[in-house]
Tab-separated table of C-alpha atoms and ligand atoms in Angstrom:
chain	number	residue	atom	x	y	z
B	1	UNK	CA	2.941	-51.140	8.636
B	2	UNK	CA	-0.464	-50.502	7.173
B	3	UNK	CA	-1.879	-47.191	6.468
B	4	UNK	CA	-4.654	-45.541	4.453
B	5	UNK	CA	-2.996	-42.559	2.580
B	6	UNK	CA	-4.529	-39.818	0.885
B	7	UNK	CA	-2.459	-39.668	-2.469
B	8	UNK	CA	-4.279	-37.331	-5.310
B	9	UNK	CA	-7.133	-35.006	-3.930
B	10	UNK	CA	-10.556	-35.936	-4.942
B	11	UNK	CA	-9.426	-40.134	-5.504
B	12	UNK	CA	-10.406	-41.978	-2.935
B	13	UNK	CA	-7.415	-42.780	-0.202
B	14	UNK	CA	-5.162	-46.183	-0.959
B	15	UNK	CA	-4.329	-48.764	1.325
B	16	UNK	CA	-0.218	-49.099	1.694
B	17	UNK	CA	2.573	-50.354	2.904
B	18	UNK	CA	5.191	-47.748	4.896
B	19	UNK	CA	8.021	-47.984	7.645
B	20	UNK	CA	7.048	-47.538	10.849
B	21	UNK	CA	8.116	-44.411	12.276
B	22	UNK	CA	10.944	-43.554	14.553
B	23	UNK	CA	9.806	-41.300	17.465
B	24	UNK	CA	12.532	-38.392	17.988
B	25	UNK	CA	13.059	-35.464	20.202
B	26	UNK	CA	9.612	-35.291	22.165
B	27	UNK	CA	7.643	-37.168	19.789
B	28	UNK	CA	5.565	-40.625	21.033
B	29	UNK	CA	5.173	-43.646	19.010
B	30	UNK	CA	1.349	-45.145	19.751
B	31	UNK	CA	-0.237	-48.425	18.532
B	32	UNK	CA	-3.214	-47.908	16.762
B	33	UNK	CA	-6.204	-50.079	18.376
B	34	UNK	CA	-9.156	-47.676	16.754
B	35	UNK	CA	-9.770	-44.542	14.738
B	36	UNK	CA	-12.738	-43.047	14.068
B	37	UNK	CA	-14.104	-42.347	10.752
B	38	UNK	CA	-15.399	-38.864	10.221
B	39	UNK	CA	-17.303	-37.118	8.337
B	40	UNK	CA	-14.376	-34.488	7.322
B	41	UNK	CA	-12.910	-37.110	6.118
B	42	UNK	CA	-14.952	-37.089	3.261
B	43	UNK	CA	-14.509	-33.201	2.837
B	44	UNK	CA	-10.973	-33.862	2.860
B	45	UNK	CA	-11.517	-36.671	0.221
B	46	UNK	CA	-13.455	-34.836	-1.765
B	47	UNK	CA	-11.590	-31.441	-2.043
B	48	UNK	CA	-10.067	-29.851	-5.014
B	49	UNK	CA	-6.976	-29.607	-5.263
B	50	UNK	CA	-5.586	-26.340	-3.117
B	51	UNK	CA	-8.758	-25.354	-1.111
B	52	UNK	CA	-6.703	-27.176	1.386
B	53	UNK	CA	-3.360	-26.052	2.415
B	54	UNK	CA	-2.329	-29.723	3.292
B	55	UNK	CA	0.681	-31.762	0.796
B	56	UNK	CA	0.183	-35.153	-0.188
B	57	UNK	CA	0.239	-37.691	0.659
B	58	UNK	CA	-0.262	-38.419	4.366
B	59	UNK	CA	-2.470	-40.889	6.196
B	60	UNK	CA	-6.031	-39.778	6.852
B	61	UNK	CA	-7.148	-40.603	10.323
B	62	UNK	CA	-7.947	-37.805	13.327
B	63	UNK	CA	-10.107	-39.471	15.992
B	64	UNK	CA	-7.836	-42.153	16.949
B	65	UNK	CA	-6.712	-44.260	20.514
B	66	UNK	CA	-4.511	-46.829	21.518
B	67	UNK	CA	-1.188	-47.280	23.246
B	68	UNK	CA	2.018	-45.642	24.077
B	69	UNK	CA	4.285	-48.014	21.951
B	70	UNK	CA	7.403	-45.834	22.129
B	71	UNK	CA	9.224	-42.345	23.922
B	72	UNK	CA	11.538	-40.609	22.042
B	73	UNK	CA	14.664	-39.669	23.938
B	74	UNK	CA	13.229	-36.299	25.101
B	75	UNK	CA	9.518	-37.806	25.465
B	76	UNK	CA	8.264	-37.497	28.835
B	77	UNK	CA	4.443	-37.667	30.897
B	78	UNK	CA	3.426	-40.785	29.323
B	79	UNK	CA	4.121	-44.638	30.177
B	80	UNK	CA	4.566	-47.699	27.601
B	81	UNK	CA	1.578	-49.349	27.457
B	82	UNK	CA	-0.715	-46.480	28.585
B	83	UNK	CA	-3.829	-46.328	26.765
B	84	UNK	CA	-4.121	-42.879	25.074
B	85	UNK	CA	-6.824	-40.847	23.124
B	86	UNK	CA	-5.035	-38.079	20.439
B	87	UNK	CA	-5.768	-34.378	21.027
B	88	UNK	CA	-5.895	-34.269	16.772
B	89	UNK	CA	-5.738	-30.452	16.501
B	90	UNK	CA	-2.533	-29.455	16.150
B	91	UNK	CA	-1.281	-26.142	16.189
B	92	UNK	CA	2.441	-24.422	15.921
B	93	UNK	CA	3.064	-25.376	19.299
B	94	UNK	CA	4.604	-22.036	20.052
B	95	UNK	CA	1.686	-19.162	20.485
B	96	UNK	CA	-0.110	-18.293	23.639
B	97	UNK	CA	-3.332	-20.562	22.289
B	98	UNK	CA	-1.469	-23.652	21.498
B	99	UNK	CA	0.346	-23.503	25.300
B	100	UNK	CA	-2.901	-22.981	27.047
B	101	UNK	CA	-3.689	-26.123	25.356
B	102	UNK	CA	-6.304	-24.152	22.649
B	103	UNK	CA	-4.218	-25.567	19.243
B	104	UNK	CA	-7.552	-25.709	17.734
B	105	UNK	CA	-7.589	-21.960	17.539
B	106	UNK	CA	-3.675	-21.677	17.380
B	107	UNK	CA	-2.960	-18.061	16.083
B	108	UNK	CA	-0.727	-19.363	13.557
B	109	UNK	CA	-3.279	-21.750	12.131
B	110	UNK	CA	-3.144	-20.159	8.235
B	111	UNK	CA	0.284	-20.550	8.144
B	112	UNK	CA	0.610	-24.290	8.992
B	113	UNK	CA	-0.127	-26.844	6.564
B	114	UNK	CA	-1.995	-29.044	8.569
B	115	UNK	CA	-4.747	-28.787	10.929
B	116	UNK	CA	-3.673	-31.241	12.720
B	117	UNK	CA	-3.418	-35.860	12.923
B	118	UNK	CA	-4.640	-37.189	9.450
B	119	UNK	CA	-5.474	-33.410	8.306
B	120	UNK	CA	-1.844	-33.105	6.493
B	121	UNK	CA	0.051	-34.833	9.253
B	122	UNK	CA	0.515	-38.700	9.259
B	123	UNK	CA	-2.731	-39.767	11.176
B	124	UNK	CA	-4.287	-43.072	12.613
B	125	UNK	CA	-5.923	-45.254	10.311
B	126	UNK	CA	-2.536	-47.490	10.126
B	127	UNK	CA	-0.891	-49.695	12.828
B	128	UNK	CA	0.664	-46.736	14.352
B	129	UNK	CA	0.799	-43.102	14.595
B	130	UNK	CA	3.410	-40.735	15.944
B	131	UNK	CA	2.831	-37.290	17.747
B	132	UNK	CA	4.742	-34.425	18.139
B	133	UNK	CA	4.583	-35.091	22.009
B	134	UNK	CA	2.829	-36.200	25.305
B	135	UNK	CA	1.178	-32.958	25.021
B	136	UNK	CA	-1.525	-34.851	22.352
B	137	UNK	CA	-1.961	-37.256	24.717
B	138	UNK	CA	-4.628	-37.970	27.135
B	139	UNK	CA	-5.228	-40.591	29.469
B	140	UNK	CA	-8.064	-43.075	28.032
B	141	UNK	CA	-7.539	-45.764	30.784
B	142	UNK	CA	-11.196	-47.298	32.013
B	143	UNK	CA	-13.039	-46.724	28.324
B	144	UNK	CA	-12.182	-49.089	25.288
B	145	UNK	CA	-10.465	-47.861	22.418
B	146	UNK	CA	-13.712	-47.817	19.941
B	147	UNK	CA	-15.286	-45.822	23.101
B	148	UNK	CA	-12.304	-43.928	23.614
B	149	UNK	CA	-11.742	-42.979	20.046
B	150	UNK	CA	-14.450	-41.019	18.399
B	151	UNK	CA	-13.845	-39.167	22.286
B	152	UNK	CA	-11.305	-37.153	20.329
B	153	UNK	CA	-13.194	-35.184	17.543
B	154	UNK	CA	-16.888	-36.538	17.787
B	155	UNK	CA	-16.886	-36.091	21.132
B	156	UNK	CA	-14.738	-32.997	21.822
B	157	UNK	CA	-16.275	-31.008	19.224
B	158	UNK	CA	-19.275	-31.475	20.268
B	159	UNK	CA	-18.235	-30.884	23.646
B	160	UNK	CA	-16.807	-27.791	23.053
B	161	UNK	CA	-20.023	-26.801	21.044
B	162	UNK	CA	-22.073	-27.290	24.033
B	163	UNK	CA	-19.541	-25.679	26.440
B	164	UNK	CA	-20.034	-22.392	24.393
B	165	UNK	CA	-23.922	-22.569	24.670
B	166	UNK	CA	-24.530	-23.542	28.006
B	167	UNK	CA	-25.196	-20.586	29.730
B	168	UNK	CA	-28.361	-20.412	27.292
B	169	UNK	CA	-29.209	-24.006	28.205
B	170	UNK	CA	-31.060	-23.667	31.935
B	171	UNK	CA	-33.919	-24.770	33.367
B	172	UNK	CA	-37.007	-24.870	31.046
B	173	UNK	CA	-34.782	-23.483	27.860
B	174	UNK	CA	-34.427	-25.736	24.809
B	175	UNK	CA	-31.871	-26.696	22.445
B	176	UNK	CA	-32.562	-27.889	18.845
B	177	UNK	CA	-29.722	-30.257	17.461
B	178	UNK	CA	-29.436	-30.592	13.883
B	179	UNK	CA	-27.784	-33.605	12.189
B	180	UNK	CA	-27.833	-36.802	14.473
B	181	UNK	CA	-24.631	-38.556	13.164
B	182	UNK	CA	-21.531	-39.046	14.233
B	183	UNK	CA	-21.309	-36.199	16.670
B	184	UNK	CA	-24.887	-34.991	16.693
B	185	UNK	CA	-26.039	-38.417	18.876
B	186	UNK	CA	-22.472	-37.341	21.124
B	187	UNK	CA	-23.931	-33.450	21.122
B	188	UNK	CA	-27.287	-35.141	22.173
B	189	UNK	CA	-25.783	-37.228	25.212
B	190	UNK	CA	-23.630	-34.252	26.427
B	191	UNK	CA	-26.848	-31.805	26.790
B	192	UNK	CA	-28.646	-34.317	28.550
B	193	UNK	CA	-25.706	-34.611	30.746
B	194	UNK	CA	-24.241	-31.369	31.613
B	195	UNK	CA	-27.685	-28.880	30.892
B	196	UNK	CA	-30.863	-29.158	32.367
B	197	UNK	CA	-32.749	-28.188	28.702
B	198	UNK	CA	-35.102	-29.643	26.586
B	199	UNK	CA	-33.494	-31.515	24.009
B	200	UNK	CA	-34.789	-31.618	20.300
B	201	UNK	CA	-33.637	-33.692	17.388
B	202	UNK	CA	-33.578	-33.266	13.767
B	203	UNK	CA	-32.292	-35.397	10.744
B	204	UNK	CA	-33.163	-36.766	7.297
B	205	UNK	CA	-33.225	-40.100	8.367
B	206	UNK	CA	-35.344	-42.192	10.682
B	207	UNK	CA	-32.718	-44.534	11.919
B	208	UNK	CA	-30.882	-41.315	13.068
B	209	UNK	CA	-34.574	-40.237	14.652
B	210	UNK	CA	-33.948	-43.398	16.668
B	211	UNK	CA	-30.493	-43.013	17.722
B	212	UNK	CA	-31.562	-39.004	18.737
B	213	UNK	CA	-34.196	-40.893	21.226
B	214	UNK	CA	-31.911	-43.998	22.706
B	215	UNK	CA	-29.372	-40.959	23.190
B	216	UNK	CA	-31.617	-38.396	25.410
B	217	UNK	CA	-33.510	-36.394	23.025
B	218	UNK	CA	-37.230	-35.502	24.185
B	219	UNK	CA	-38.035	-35.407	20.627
B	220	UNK	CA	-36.908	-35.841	17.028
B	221	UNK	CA	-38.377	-35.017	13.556
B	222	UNK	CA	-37.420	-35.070	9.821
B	223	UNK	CA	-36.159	-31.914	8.353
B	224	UNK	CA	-39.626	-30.959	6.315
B	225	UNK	CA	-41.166	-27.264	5.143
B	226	UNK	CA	-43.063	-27.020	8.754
B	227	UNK	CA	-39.655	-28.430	10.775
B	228	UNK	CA	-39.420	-24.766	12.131
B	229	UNK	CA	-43.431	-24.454	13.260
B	230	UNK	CA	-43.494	-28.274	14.677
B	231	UNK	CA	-40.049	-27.767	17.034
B	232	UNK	CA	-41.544	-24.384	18.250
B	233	UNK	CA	-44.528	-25.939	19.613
B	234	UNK	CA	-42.598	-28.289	20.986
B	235	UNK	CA	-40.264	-26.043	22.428
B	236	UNK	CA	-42.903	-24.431	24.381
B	237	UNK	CA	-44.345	-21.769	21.791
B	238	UNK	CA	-41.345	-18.891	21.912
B	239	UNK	CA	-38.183	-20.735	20.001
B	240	UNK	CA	-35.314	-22.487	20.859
B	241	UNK	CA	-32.625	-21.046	22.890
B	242	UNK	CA	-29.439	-22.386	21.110
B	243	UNK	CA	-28.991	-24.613	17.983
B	244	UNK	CA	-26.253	-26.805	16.921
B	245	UNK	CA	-26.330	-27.294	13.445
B	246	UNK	CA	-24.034	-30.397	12.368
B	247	UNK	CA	-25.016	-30.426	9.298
B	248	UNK	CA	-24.128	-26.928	7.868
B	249	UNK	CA	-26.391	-26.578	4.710
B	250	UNK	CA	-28.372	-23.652	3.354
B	251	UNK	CA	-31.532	-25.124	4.773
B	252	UNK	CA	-30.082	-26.274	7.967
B	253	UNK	CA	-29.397	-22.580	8.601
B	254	UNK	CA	-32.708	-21.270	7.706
B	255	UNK	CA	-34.225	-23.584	9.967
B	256	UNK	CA	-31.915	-23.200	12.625
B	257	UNK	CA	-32.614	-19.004	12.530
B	258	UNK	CA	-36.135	-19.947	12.351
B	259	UNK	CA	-36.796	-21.788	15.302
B	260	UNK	CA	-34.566	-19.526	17.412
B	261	UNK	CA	-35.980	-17.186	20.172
B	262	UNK	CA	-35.189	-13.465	20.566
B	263	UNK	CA	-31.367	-13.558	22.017
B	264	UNK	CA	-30.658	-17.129	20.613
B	265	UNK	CA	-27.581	-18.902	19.898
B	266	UNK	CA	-26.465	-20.735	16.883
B	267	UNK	CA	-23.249	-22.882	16.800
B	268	UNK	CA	-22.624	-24.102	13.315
B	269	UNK	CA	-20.289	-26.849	13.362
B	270	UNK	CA	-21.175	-28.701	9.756
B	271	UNK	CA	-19.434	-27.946	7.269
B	272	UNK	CA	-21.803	-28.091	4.266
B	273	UNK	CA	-21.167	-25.446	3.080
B	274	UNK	CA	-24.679	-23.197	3.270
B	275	UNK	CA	-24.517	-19.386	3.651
B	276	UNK	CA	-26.706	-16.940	6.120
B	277	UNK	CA	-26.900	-13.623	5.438
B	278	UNK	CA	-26.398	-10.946	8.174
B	279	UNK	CA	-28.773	-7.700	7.303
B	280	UNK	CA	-29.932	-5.309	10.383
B	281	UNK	CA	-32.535	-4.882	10.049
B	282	UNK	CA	-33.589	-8.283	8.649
B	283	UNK	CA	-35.078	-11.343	9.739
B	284	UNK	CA	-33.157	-12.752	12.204
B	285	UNK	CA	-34.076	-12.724	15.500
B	286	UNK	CA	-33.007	-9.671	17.747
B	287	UNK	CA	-29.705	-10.859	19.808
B	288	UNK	CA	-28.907	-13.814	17.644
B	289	UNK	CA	-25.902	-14.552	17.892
B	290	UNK	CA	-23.539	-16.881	15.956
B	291	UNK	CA	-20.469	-19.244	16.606
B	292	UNK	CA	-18.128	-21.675	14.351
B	293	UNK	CA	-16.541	-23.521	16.600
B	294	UNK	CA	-13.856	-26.005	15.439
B	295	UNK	CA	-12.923	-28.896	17.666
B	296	UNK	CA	-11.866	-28.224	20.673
B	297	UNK	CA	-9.124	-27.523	23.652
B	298	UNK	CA	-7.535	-30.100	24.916
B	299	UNK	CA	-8.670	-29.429	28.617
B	300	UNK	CA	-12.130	-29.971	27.394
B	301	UNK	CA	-11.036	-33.371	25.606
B	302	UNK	CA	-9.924	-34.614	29.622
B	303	UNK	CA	-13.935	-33.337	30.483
B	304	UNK	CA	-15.210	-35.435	28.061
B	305	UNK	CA	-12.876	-38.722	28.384
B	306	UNK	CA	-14.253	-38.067	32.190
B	307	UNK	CA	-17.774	-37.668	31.391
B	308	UNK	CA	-17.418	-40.816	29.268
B	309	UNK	CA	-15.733	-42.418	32.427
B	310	UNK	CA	-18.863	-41.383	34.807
B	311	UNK	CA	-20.802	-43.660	32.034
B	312	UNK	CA	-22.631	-40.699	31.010
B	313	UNK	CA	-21.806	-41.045	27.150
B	314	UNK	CA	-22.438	-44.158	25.051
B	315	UNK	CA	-20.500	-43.983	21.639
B	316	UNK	CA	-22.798	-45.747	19.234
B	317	UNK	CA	-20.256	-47.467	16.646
B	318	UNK	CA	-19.948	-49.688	13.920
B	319	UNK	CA	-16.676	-51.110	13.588
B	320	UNK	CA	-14.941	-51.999	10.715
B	321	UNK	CA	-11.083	-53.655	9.950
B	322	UNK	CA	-8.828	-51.400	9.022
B	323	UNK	CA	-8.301	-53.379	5.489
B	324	UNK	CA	-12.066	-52.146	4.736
B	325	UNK	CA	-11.475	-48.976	5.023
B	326	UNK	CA	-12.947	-48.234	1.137
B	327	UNK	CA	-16.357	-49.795	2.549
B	328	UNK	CA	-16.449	-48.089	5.655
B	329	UNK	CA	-15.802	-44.889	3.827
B	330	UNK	CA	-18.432	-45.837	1.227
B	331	UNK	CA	-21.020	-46.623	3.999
B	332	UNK	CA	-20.850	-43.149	5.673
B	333	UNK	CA	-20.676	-41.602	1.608
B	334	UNK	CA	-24.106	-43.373	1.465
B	335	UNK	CA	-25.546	-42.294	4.819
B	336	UNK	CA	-25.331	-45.920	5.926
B	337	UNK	CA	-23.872	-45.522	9.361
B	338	UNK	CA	-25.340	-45.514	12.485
B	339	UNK	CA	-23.191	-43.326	15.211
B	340	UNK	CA	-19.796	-43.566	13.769
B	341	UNK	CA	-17.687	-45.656	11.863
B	342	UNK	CA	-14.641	-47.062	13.533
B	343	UNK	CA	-11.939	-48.730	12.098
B	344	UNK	CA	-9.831	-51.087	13.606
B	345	UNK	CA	-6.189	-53.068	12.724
B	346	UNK	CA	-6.845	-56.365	11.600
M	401	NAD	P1	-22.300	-37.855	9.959
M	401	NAD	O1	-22.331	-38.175	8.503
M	401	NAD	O2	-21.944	-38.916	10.922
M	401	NAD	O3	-23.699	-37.238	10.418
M	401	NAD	C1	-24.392	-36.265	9.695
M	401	NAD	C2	-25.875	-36.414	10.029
M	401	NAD	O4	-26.580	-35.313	9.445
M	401	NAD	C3	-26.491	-37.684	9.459
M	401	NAD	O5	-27.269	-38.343	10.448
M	401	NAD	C4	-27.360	-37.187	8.313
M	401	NAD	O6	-28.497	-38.009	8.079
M	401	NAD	C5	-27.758	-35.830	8.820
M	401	NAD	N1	-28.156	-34.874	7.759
M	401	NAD	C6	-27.649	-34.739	6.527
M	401	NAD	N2	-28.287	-33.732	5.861
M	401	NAD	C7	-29.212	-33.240	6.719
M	401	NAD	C8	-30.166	-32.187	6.640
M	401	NAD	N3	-30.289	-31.432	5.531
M	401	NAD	N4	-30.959	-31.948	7.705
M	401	NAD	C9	-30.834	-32.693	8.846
M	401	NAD	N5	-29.938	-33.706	8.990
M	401	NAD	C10	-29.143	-33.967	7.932
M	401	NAD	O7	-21.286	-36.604	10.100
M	401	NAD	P2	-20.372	-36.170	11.360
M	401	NAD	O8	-19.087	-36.918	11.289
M	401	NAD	O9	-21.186	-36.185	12.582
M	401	NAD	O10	-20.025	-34.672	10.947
M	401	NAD	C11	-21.059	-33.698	10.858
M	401	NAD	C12	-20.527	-32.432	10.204
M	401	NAD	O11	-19.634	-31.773	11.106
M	401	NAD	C13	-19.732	-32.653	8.921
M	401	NAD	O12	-19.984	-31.584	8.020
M	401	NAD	C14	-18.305	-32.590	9.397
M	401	NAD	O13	-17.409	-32.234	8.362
M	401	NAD	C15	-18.406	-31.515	10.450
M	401	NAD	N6	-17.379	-31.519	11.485
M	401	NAD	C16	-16.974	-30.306	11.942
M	401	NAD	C17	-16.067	-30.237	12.972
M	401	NAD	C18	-15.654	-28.904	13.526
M	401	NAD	O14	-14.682	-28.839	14.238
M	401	NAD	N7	-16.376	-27.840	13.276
M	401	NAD	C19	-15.535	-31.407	13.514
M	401	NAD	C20	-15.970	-32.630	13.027
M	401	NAD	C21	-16.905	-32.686	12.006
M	402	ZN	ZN1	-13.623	-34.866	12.287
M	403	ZN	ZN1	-0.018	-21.990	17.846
């Protein structure tokens, strides 16, 4: 079969050939019908070698549906056929987190080397993918796997994100979203659906401006040195409740600790790589407080397959074979992709 395998750290991934695999024990074989191009991908890509504890090579690819294909002997809870989205984070599959379903924050995490499909484990952008078991599995039957797809880290992390902030996020509050990719536009959609708050946009780009509005936002603007002043007054005059910052940069987090109120939230999820420094007493506001959340419980990935079922989330994508991979990766390098790349077998 066909798969895109990271081979040296910092080249970019090759196209090639393997065998497809065997599931054993627990483990279920699924055909590939999308995966999701993210932008981690590129951080993977990109990084030196050992900053990650991965081994090459494996196949990149963590935002991936299709079908059940195969059952090991042992496999159980899932059908042939069945159209599945991957819960990507895996964990050690033995701690309290990772059997309440929370492998994203498994307590064995910096021992593993992996984080979880297509970070260090075989992943999906190839014909097929194998998981450890049904537990990575959930039900994507009523979306389409390009819908269903980016569901599984786009949509989850932002998910999760949200389901951290909205307790902030009644009634008359406002929430400023930073970075209207790939999961920002998802982030977008999920406020609008789940909190009744004033939703704010922010990006570089116009065409992301654009997707903020066709996605819910009540406003968007380009990062500039008066960002901060401009969202306040259109926040109603006393700051933003919560911030998501998907973007992650030094002056991403100066504007997000800028525009927040007294008591605010900020959820970084970006990872570019920026630093904020913590003095009391400084300049940030009284009560701020801070979260890193990284992708998500598998509970919350059912939520949002749901909420994408209730047609309450539109995954803006651009699909691509899975032979133009390179491209697709070169787009997104470029800032050339609107919503998120998916790739497809051809
Ligand atoms: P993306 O490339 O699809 O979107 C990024 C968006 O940010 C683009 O619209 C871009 O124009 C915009 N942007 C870039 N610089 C900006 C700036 N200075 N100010 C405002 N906007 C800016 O990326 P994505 O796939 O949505 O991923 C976003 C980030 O989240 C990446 O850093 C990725 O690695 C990270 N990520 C984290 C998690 C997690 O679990 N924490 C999960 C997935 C992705
Ligand atoms: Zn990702
Ligand atoms: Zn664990």
């Amino acid at each position: 079969m066909r798969a895109v395998r990271l081979t040296v750290w910092g080249e970019p991934p090759v196209p090639a050939d393997v065998e497809r695999p065997v599931p054993h024990g627990a483990q279920v074989l699924v055909r590939v019908e999308a995966t999701g191009l993210c932008h981690s991908d590129l951080h993977v890509i990109d990084a030196a070698p050992g900053v990650l504890p991965y081994r090459l090579p494996f196949t990149l690819g963590h935002e991936v549906a299709g079908r059940v294909a195969a059952l090991g002997p042992d496999a159980d809870g899932v059908d042939v056929d069945e159209p599945v989205v991957l819960y990507g984070p895996w964990g050690c599959g033995a701690c309290g987190r990772c059997a309440a379903g929370w492998d994203n924050y498994c307590d064995r995490r910096d021992t593993l080397p992996w984080h979880g499909a297509g970070l260090g484990r075989d992943g999906g952008m190839a014909d097929y993918v194998v998981v450890p078991s049904a537990r990575q599995l959930v039900s994507a039957d009523g979306l389409t796997a390009e819908q269903a797809a980016p569901l599984s880290d786009a949509g989850l992390t932002s998910y999760h994100a949200v389901s951290g902030l909205r307790h902030t996020l009644g009634e008359g509050a406002t929430a400023v979203v930073i970075g209207i990719g790939g999961l920002g536009h998802l982030a977008v959609q999920i406020l609008r659906a789940t909190t009744a708050c004033r939703v704010l946009a922010v990006d570089v780009r116009e065409e992301a401006l654009a997707l903020a509005e066709r996605s819910g936002a009540d406003f968007g603007t380009l990062l500039r040195a008066d960002t901060a002043r401009v969202l306040r007054t259109r926040g109603g005059g006393a700051g933003a409740d919560a911030v998501l910052d998907f973007v992650g940069t030094t002056d991403t987090l100066a504007l997000a600790t800028g525009v927040l109120r007294p008591g605010g939230e900020l959820a970084v999820v970006g990872s570019g790589g920026g630093s904020l420094t913590v003095t009391k007493p400084g300049v940030l506001p009284p009560g701020f407080r801070l979260s890193l959340p990284f992708w998500g419980p598998r509970p919350q990935l059912a939520e949002v397959v749901a909420l994408a079922r209730s047609g309450a989330l539109h995954v803006e994508t651009e699909r691509f074979p899975l032979s133009a991979a390179p491209e697709a990766i070169d787009r997104l390098r470029r800032g050339r992709v609107r919503g998120r790349a998916v790739l497809v077998p051809d």
